Coordinates of C-alpha atoms and ligand atoms in Angstrom, one line a residue:
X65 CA 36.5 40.7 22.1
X66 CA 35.2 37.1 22.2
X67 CA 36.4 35.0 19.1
X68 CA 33.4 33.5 16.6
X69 CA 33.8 30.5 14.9
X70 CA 33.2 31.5 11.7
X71 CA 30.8 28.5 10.0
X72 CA 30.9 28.0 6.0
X73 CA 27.7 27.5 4.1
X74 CA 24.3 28.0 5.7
X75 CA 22.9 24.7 4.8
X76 CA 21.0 22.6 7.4
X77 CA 24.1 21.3 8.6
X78 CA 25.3 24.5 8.9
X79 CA 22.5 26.5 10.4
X80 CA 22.3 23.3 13.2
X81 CA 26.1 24.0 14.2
X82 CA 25.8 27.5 14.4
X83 CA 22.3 27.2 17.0
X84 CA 24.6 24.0 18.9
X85 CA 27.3 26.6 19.3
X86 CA 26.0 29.0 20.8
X87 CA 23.5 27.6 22.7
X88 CA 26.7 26.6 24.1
X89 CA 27.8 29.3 24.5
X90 CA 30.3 30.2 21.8
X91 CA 29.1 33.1 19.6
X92 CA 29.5 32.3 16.4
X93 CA 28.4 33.9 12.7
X94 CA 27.6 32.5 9.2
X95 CA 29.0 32.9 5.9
X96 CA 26.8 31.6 3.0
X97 CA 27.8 32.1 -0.8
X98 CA 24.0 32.5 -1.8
X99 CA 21.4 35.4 -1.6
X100 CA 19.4 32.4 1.1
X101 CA 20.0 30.2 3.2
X102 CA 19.0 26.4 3.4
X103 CA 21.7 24.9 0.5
X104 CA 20.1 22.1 -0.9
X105 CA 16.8 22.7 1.2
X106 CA 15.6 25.8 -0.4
X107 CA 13.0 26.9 -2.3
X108 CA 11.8 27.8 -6.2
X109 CA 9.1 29.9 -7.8
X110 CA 8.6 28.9 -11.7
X111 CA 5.8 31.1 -12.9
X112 CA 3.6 30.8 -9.8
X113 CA 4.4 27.3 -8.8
X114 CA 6.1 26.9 -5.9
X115 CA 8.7 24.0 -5.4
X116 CA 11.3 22.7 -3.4
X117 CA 14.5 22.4 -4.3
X118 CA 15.6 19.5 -2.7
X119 CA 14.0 17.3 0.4
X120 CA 10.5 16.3 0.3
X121 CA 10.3 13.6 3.1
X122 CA 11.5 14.5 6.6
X123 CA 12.5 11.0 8.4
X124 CA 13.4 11.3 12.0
X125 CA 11.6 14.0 12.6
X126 CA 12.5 14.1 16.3
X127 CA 15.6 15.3 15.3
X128 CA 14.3 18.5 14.1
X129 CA 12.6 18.6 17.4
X130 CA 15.5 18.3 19.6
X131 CA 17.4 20.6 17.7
X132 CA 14.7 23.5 18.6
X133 CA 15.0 22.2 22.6
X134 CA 18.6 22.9 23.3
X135 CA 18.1 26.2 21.9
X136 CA 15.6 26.7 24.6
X137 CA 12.4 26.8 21.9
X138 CA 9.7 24.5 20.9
X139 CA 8.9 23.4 17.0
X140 CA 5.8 23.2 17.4
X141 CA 5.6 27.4 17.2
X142 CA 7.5 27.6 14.2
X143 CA 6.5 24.1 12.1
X144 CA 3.7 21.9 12.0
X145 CA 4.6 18.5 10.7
X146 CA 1.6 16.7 8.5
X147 CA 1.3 13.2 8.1
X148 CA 1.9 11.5 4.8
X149 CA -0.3 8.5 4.4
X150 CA 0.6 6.9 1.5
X151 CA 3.7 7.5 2.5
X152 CA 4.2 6.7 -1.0
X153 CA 2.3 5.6 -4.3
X154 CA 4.7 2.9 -6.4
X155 CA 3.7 2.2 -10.2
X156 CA 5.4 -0.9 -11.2
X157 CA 5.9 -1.4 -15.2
X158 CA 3.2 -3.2 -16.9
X159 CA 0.9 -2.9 -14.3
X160 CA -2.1 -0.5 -14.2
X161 CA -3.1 -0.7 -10.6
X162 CA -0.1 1.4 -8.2
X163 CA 0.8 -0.3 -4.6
X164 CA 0.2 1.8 -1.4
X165 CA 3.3 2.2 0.8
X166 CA 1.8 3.2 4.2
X167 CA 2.9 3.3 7.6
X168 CA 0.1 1.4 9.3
X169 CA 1.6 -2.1 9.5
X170 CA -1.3 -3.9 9.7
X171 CA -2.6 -2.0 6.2
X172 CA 0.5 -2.6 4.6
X173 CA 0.4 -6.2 5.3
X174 CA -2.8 -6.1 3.5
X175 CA -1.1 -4.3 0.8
X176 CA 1.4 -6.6 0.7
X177 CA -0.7 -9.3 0.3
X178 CA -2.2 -8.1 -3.0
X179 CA 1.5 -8.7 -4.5
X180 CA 2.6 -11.5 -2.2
X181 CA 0.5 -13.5 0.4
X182 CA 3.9 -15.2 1.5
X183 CA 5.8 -12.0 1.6
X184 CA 2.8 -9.8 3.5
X185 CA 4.0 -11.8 6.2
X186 CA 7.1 -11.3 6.6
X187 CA 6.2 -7.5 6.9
X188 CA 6.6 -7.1 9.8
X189 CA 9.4 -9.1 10.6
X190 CA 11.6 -7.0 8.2
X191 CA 10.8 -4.3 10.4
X192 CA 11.8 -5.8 13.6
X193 CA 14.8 -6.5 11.7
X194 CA 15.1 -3.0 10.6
X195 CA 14.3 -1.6 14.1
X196 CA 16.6 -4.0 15.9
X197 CA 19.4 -2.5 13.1
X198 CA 18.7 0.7 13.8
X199 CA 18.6 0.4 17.6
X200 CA 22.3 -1.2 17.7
X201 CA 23.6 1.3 15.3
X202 CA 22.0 4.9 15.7
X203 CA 23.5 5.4 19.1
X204 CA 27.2 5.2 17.9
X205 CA 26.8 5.6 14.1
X206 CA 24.4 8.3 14.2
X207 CA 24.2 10.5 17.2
X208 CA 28.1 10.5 18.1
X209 CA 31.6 11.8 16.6
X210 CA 32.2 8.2 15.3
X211 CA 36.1 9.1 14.7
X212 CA 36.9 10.3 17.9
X213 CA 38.8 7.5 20.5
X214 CA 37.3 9.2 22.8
X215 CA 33.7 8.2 21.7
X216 CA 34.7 4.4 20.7
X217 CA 36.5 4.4 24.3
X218 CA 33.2 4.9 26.7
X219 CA 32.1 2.2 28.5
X220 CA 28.2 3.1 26.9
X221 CA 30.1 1.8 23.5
X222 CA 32.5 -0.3 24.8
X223 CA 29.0 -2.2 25.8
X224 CA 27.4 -2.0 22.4
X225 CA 30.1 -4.2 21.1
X226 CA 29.0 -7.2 20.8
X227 CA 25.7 -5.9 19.7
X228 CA 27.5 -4.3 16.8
X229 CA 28.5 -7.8 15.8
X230 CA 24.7 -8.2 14.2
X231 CA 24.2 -5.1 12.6
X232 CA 24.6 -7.2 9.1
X233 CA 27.4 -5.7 7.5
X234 CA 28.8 -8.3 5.5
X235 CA 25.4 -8.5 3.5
X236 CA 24.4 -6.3 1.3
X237 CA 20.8 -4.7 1.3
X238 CA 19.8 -6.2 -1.6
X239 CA 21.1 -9.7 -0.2
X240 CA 19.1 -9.3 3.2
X241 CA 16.0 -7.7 1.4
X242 CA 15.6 -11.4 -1.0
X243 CA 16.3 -13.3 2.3
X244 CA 12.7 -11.8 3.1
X245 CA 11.2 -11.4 0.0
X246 CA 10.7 -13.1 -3.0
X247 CA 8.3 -10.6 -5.3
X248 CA 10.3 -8.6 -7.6
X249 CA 8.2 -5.5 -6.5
X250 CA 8.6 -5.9 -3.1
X251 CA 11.9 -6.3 -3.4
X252 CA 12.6 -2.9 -5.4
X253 CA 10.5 -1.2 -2.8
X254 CA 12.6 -1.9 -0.6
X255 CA 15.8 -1.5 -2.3
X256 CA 14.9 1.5 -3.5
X257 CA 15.7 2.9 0.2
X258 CA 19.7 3.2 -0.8
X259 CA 18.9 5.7 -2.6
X260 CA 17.5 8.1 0.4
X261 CA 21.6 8.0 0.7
X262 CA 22.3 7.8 -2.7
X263 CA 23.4 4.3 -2.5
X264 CA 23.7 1.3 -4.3
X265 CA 21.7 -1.6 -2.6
X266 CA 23.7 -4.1 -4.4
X267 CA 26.5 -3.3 -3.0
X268 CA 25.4 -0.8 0.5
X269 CA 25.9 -3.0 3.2
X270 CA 22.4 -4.3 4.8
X271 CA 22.7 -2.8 8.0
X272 CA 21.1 0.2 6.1
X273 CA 17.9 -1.7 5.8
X274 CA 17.3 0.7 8.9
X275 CA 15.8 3.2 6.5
X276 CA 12.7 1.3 5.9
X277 CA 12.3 0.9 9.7
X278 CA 12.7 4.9 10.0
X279 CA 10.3 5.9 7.8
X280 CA 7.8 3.2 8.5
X281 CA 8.2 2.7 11.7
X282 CA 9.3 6.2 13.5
X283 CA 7.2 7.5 10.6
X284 CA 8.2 10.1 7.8
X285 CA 6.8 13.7 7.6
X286 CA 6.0 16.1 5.4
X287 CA 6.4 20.2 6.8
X288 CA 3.1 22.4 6.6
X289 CA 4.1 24.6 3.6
X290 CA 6.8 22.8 2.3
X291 CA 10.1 21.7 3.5
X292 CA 11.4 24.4 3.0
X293 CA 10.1 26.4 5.8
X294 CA 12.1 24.3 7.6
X295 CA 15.1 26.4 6.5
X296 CA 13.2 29.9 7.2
X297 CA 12.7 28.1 10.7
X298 CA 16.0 28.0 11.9
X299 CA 17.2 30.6 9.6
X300 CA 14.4 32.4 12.1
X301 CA 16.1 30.7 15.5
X302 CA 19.3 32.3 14.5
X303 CA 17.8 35.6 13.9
X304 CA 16.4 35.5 17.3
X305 CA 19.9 33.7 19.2
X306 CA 21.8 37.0 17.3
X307 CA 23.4 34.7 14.8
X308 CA 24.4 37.3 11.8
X309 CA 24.4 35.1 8.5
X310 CA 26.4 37.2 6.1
X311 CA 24.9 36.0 2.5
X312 CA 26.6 36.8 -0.5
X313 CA 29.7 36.2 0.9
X314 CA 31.8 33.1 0.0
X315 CA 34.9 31.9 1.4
X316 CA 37.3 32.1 -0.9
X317 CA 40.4 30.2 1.9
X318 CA 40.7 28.8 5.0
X319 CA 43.8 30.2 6.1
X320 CA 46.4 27.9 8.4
X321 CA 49.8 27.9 10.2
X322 CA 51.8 24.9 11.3
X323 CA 49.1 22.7 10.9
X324 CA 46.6 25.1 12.8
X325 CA 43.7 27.4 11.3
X326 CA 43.9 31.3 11.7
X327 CA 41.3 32.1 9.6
X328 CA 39.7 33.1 6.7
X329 CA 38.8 35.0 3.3
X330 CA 35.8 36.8 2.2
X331 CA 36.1 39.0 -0.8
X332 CA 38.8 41.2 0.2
X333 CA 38.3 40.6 3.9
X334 CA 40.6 38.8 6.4
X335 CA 38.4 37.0 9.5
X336 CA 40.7 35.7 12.3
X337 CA 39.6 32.5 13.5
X338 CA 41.4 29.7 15.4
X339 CA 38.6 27.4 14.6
X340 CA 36.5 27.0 11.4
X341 CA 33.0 24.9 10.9
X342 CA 32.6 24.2 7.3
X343 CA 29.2 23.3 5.7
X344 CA 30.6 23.3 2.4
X345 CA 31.4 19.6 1.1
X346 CA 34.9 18.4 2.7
X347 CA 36.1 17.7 -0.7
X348 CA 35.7 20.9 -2.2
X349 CA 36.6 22.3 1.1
X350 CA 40.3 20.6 0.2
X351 CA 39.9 21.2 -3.4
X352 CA 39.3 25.4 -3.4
X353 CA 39.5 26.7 0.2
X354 CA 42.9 25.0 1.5
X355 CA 46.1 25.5 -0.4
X356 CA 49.0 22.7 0.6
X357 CA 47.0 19.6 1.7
X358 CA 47.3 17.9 -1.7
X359 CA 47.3 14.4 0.0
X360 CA 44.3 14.7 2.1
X361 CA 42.7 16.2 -1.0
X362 CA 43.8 13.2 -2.9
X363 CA 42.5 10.6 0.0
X364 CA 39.1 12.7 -0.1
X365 CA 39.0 12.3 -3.9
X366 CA 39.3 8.8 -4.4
X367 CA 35.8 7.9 -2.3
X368 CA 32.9 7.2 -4.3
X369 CA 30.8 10.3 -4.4
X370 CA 27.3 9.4 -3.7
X371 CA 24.4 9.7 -6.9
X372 CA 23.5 12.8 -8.3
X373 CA 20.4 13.7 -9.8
X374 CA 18.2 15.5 -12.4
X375 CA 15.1 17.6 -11.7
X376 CA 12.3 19.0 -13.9
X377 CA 10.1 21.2 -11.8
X378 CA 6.6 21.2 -13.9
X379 CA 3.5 23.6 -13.3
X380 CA 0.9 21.0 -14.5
X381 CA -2.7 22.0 -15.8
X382 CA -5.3 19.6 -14.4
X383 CA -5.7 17.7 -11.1
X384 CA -4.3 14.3 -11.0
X385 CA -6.6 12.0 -8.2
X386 CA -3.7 9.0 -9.8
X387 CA -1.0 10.2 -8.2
X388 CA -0.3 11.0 -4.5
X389 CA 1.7 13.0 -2.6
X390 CA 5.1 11.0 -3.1
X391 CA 5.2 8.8 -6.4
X392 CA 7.6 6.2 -8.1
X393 CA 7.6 5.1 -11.5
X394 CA 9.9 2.0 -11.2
X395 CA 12.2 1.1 -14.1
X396 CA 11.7 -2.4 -15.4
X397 CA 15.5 -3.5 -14.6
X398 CA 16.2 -1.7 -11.5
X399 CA 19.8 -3.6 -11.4
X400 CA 20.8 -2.4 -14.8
X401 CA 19.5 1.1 -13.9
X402 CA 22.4 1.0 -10.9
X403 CA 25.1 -0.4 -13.0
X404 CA 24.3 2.9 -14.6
X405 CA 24.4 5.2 -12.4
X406 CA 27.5 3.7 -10.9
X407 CA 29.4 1.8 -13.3
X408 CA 28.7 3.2 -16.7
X409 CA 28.0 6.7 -15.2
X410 CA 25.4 7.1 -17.8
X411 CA 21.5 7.4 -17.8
X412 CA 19.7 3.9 -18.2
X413 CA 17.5 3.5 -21.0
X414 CA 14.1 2.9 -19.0
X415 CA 14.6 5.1 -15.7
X416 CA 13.3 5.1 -12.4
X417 CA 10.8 8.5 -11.7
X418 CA 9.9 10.0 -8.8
X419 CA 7.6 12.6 -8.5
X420 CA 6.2 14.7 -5.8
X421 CA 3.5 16.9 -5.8
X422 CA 3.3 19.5 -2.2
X423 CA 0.2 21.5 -4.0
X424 CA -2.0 18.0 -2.9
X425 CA -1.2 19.1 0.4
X426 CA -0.6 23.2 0.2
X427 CA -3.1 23.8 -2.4
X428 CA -1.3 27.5 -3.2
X429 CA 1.9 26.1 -4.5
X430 CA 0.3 25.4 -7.6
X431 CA -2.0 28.2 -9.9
X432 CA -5.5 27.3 -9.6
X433 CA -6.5 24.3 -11.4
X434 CA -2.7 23.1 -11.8
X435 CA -0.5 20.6 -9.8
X436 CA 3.4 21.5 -9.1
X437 CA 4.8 18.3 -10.3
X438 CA 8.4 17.9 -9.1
X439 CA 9.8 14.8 -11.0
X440 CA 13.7 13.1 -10.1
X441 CA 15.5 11.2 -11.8
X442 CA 19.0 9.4 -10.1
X443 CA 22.1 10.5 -12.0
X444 CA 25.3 9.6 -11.9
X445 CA 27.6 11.6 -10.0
X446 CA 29.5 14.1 -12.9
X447 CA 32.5 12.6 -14.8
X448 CA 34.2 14.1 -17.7
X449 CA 32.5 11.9 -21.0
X450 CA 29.3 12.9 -19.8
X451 CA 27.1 15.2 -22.0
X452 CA 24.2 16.4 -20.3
X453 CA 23.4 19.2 -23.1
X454 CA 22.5 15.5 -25.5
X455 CA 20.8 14.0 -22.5
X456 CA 18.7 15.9 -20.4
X457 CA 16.4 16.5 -24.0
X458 CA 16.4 12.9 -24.6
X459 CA 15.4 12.1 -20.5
X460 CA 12.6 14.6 -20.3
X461 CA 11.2 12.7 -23.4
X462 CA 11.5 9.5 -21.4
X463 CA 10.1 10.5 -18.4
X464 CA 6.9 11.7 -20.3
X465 CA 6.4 8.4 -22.0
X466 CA 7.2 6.4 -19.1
X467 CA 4.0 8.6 -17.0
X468 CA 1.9 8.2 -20.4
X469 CA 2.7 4.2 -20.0
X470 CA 0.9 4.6 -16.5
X471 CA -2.0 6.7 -18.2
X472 CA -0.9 10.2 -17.2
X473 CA -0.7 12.4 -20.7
X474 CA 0.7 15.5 -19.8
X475 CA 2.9 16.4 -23.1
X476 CA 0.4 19.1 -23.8
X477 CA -0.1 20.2 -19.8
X478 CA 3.1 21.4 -18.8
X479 CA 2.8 25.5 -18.8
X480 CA 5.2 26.0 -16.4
X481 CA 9.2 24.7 -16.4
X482 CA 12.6 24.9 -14.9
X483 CA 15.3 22.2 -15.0
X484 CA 18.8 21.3 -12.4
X485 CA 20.7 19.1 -13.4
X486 CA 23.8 18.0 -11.6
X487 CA 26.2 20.7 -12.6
X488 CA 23.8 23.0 -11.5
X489 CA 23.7 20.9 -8.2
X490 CA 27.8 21.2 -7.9
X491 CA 27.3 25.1 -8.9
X492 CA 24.5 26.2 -6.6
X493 CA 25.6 23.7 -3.4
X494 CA 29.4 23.4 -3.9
X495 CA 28.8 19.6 -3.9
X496 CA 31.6 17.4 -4.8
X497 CA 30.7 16.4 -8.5
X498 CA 27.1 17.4 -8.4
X499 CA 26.9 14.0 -5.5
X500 CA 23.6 15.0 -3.5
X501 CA 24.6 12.8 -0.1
X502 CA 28.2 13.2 0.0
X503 CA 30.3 10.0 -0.6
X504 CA 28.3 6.8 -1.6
X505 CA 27.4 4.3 1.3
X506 CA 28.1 1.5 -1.3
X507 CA 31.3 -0.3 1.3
X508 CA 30.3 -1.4 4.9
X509 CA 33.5 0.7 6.4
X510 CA 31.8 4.2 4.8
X511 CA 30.8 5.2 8.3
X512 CA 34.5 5.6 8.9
X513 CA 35.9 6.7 5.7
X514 CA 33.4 9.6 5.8
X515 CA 35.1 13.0 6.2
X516 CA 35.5 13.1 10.4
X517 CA 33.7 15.8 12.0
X518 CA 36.9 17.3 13.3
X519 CA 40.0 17.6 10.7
X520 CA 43.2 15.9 11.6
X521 CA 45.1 17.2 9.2
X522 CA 44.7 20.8 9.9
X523 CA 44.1 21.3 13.5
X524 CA 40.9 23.5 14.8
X525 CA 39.1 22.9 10.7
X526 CA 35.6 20.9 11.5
X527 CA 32.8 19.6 9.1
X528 CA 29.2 19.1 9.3
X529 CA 26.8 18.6 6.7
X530 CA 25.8 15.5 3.9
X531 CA 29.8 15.3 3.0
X532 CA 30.8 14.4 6.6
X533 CA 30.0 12.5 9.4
X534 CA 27.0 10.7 10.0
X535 CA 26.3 11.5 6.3
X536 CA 23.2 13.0 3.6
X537 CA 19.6 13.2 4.4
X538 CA 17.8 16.1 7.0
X539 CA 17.8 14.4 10.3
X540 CA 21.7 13.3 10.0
X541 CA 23.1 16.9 8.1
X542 CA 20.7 18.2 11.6
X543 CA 22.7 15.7 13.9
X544 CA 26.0 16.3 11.8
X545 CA 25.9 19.8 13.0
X546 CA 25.1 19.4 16.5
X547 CA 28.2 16.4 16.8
X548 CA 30.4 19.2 15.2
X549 CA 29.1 22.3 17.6
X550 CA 29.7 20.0 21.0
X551 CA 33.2 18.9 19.6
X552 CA 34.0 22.5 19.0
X553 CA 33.1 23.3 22.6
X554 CA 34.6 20.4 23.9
X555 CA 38.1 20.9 21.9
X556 CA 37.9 25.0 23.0
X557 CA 37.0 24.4 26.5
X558 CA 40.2 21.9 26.8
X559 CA 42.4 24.9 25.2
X560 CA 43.3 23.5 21.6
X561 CA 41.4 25.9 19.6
Ligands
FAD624 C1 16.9 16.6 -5.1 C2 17.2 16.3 -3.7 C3 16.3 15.5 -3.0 C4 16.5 15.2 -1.6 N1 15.5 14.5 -0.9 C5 15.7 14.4 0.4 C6 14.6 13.8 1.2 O1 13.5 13.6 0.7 N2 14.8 13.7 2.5 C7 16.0 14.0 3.1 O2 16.1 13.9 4.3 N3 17.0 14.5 2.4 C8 16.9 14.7 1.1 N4 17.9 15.3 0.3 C9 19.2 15.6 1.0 C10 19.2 16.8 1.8 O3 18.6 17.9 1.1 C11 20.7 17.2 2.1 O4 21.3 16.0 2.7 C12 20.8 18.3 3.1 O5 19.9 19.4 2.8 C13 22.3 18.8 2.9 O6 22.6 19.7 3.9 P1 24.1 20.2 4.2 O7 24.1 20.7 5.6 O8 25.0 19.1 3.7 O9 24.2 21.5 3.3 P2 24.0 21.8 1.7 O10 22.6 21.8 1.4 O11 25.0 21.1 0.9 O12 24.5 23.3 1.8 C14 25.8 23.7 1.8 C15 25.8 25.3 1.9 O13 27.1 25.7 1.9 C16 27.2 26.8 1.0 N5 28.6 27.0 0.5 C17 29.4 26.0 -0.1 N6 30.6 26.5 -0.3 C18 30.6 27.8 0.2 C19 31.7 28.8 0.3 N7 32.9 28.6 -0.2 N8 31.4 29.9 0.9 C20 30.1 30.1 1.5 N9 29.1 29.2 1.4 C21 29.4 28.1 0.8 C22 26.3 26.5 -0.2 O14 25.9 27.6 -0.9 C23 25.1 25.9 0.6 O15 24.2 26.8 1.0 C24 17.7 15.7 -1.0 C25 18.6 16.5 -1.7 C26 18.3 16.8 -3.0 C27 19.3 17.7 -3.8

């Protein structure tokens, strides 16, 4: 009989190493601790409004598309992407009129211009910058097994070296964001892009200022029925590649011998294994699924987990032409907000809200007449003087007034509610301390502190998803997985697992 290797979690990071595999060739089969699959990425009714759990904004989308080819299939038949344009509405406090992000350049140099004539100019500058930062980065930080010699050691990257000397590293993005720009606004626009990996941008090093160039520039996405279907999509591949995904079923340990994995635990049920693909956050991985590796469980826990975050999911009465399809409510001290979230590890007085609403797009997620509102708010990452029961009350009240300050009253509208909060997100996910992207990006050397894609410490374990390398967000939990599937194939075909 041909060994699987087992994979742990069916996340997006998960379900992409089990297609890599065995579109390579190794046959392969899923374990997942929930009745669905999709982690993070899933899906929630409340009363007949429909939600997504987690992503709402696909960047990269070319990713996805890739990931469909090498397991001989198109996207195209199973998702239609639909363009977001604004790709986002900003409300600034004090201000009645909202800005229009968009990815036309030459419209969002207009745009601009309404809040700064000098810094509409520099537009598009900042995303040459942005493009030239992700086009010396992506390559080796992004698309590649970072920690492996093996990678560093080709001449491809031995090339990119002195390239690698500009990606702006010893900035941080807040830094290189004020050497463009001088309006306030502008500024938190574009600072507000450390949070797609749950970042600090006082203290993330600038060469992530690539995020603004991916979503403006490669542009950002929204899925035809909500992101979530991207889930059922390759959910759907595995079904057809005979991928079983065994739900209901968590691993309970990851079994090893002299440093080497042999398998592992279901329930009552022993799976032999000499390689193991886990989905599930590395540090939780150490913490409940490997007895004996108290050091590398200590290493993992001393990194920064990234932010966490808080979600009201709202079935709205009314239409609301004021908002679009993505929508931020900035706090008035954006800095103080991140000492927050970081530092104190408590919720700021005035927060930052972000709201989305899919039913503008897919008017059946919402009952008729009704909008599915689904409003975030960055948290902390959990810590033991928190009290959430105190809080969340006293935040919901806070993100009302802050919508009734921009003129939307919905106090009286909301007829439909559910609420995760960040211990729901370290119950339901397994996420290190409720952290959404894994560990925070907030030092320059976090590409190479993050969790490797193959274990050293226990030989034949592997990782893919937001907790390990190239980090949080769709397209890199997508690439995580295939780096991870190809090492796995690389490492068996050579004999050591
Ligand atoms: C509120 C929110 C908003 C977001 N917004 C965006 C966005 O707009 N754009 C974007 O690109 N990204 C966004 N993200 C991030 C994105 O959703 C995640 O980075 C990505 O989905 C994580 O995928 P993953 O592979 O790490 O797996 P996860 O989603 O973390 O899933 C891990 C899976 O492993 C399972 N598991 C864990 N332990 C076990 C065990 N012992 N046994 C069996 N199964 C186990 C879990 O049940 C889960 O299904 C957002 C996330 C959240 C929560």
């Amino acid at each position: 009989m041909i060994e699987k290797v087992p994979v742990i979690g069916a996340g997006l990071g998960g379900l992409s190493a089990a297609l890599t595999m065995k579109s390579l060739g190794i046959e392969t089969e899923i374990y997942e601790q929930n009745a669905h699959a999709g982690g993070k990425a899933g899906e929630r009714i409340v009363s007949g409004f429909r939600f997504d759990t987690g992503p709402s904004l696909i960047t990269m989308p070319f990713v996805i598309d890739r990931l469909f080819e090498q397991t001989g299939a198109h996207r195209q038949d199973y998702l239609d992407y639909v363009p977001i344009d604004p790709l986002c509405r900003y409300f600034f406090p004090g201000e009645r009129e909202a800005f229009d992000a968009t990815a036309d350049p030459e419209q969002m140099t207009e745009n601009l211009g309404r809040l700064s004539v000098q810094d509409a100019q520099r537009w598009e500058s900042f995303l040459r910058y942005g493009r030239g930062l992700y086009e010396r980065t992506a390559d080796l930080f992004l698309f590649q097994p970072i920690h492996e010699l093996a990678t560093l050691l080709t001449l491809k990257s031995l090339l990119r070296l002195p390239s690698l000397l500009k990606i702006d590293a010893f900035r941080s993005m807040h830094q290189a964001i004020s050497s463009y720009f001088t309006d306030h606004r502008i500024r938190q626009m574009m600072d507000r892009y450390a949070t797609y990996v749950g970042a600090d941008p006082r203290k993330a090093p600038a060469t992530l200022n690539m995020i603004s160039y991916v979503e403006y520039g490669l542009p950002a996405v929204y899925i035809k029925g909500g992101i979530a279907r991207l889930t059922d999509a390759l959910t759907q591949r595995c079904a057809e590649l005979d991928i079983p995904i065994e739900y209901h079923t968590p691993v309970r340990q990851i079994f090893y011998n002299s440093h080497h994995v042999t398998g592992l635990q279901t329930g009552e049920h022993f799976t032999g294994a000499s390689a193991v693909v886990s989905n599930a956050d590395a540090v939780t991985t150490f913490r409940h699924l490997i007895k004996g590796k108290n050091q590398s469980l200590h290493r993992l826990e001393r990194l920064e987990p990234s932010l966490s975050g808080l979600i009201f999911y709202w079935g709205v009465e009314g239409k609301y032409p004021e908002l679009a399809h993505h929508n931020i409510f900035f706090a008035r001290n954006y800095d103080q907000e991140f000492e927050h979230l970081f530092v104190t590890q408590t919720p700021a007085e005035d927060l930052t809200v972000y709201v989305a609403v899919t039913s503008k797009k897919d008017e059946e997620h919402a009952r008729k007449g009704h909008e599915n509102w689904f409003v975030l708010v960055n948290m902390p990452s959990l810590a033991p003087h928190q009290d959430w029961d105190t809080w969340i009350p006293a935040i919901r009240e806070r993100v009302l007034q802050k919508l009734l300050d921009h003129g939307l009253d919905i106090r009286n509208r909301i007829v439909a509610e559910a609420v995760t909060d960040p211990r729901d997100m370290e119950r339901l996910y397994g996420s290190n301390r409720g952290s959404i992207y894994g560990i925070s990006s907030n030092d320059r050397n976090t590409a190479f502190r993050r969790p490797a894609n193959r274990n050293r410490d226990v030989k034949g374990l592997y990782f893919c998803g937001g907790s390990a390398h190239p980090g949080g967000g769709v397209p890199l939990v997508i690439l995580s997985g295939q780096i991870t599937g190809k090492l796995v194939k690389q490492f068996r075909e050579r004999g050591k697992i």
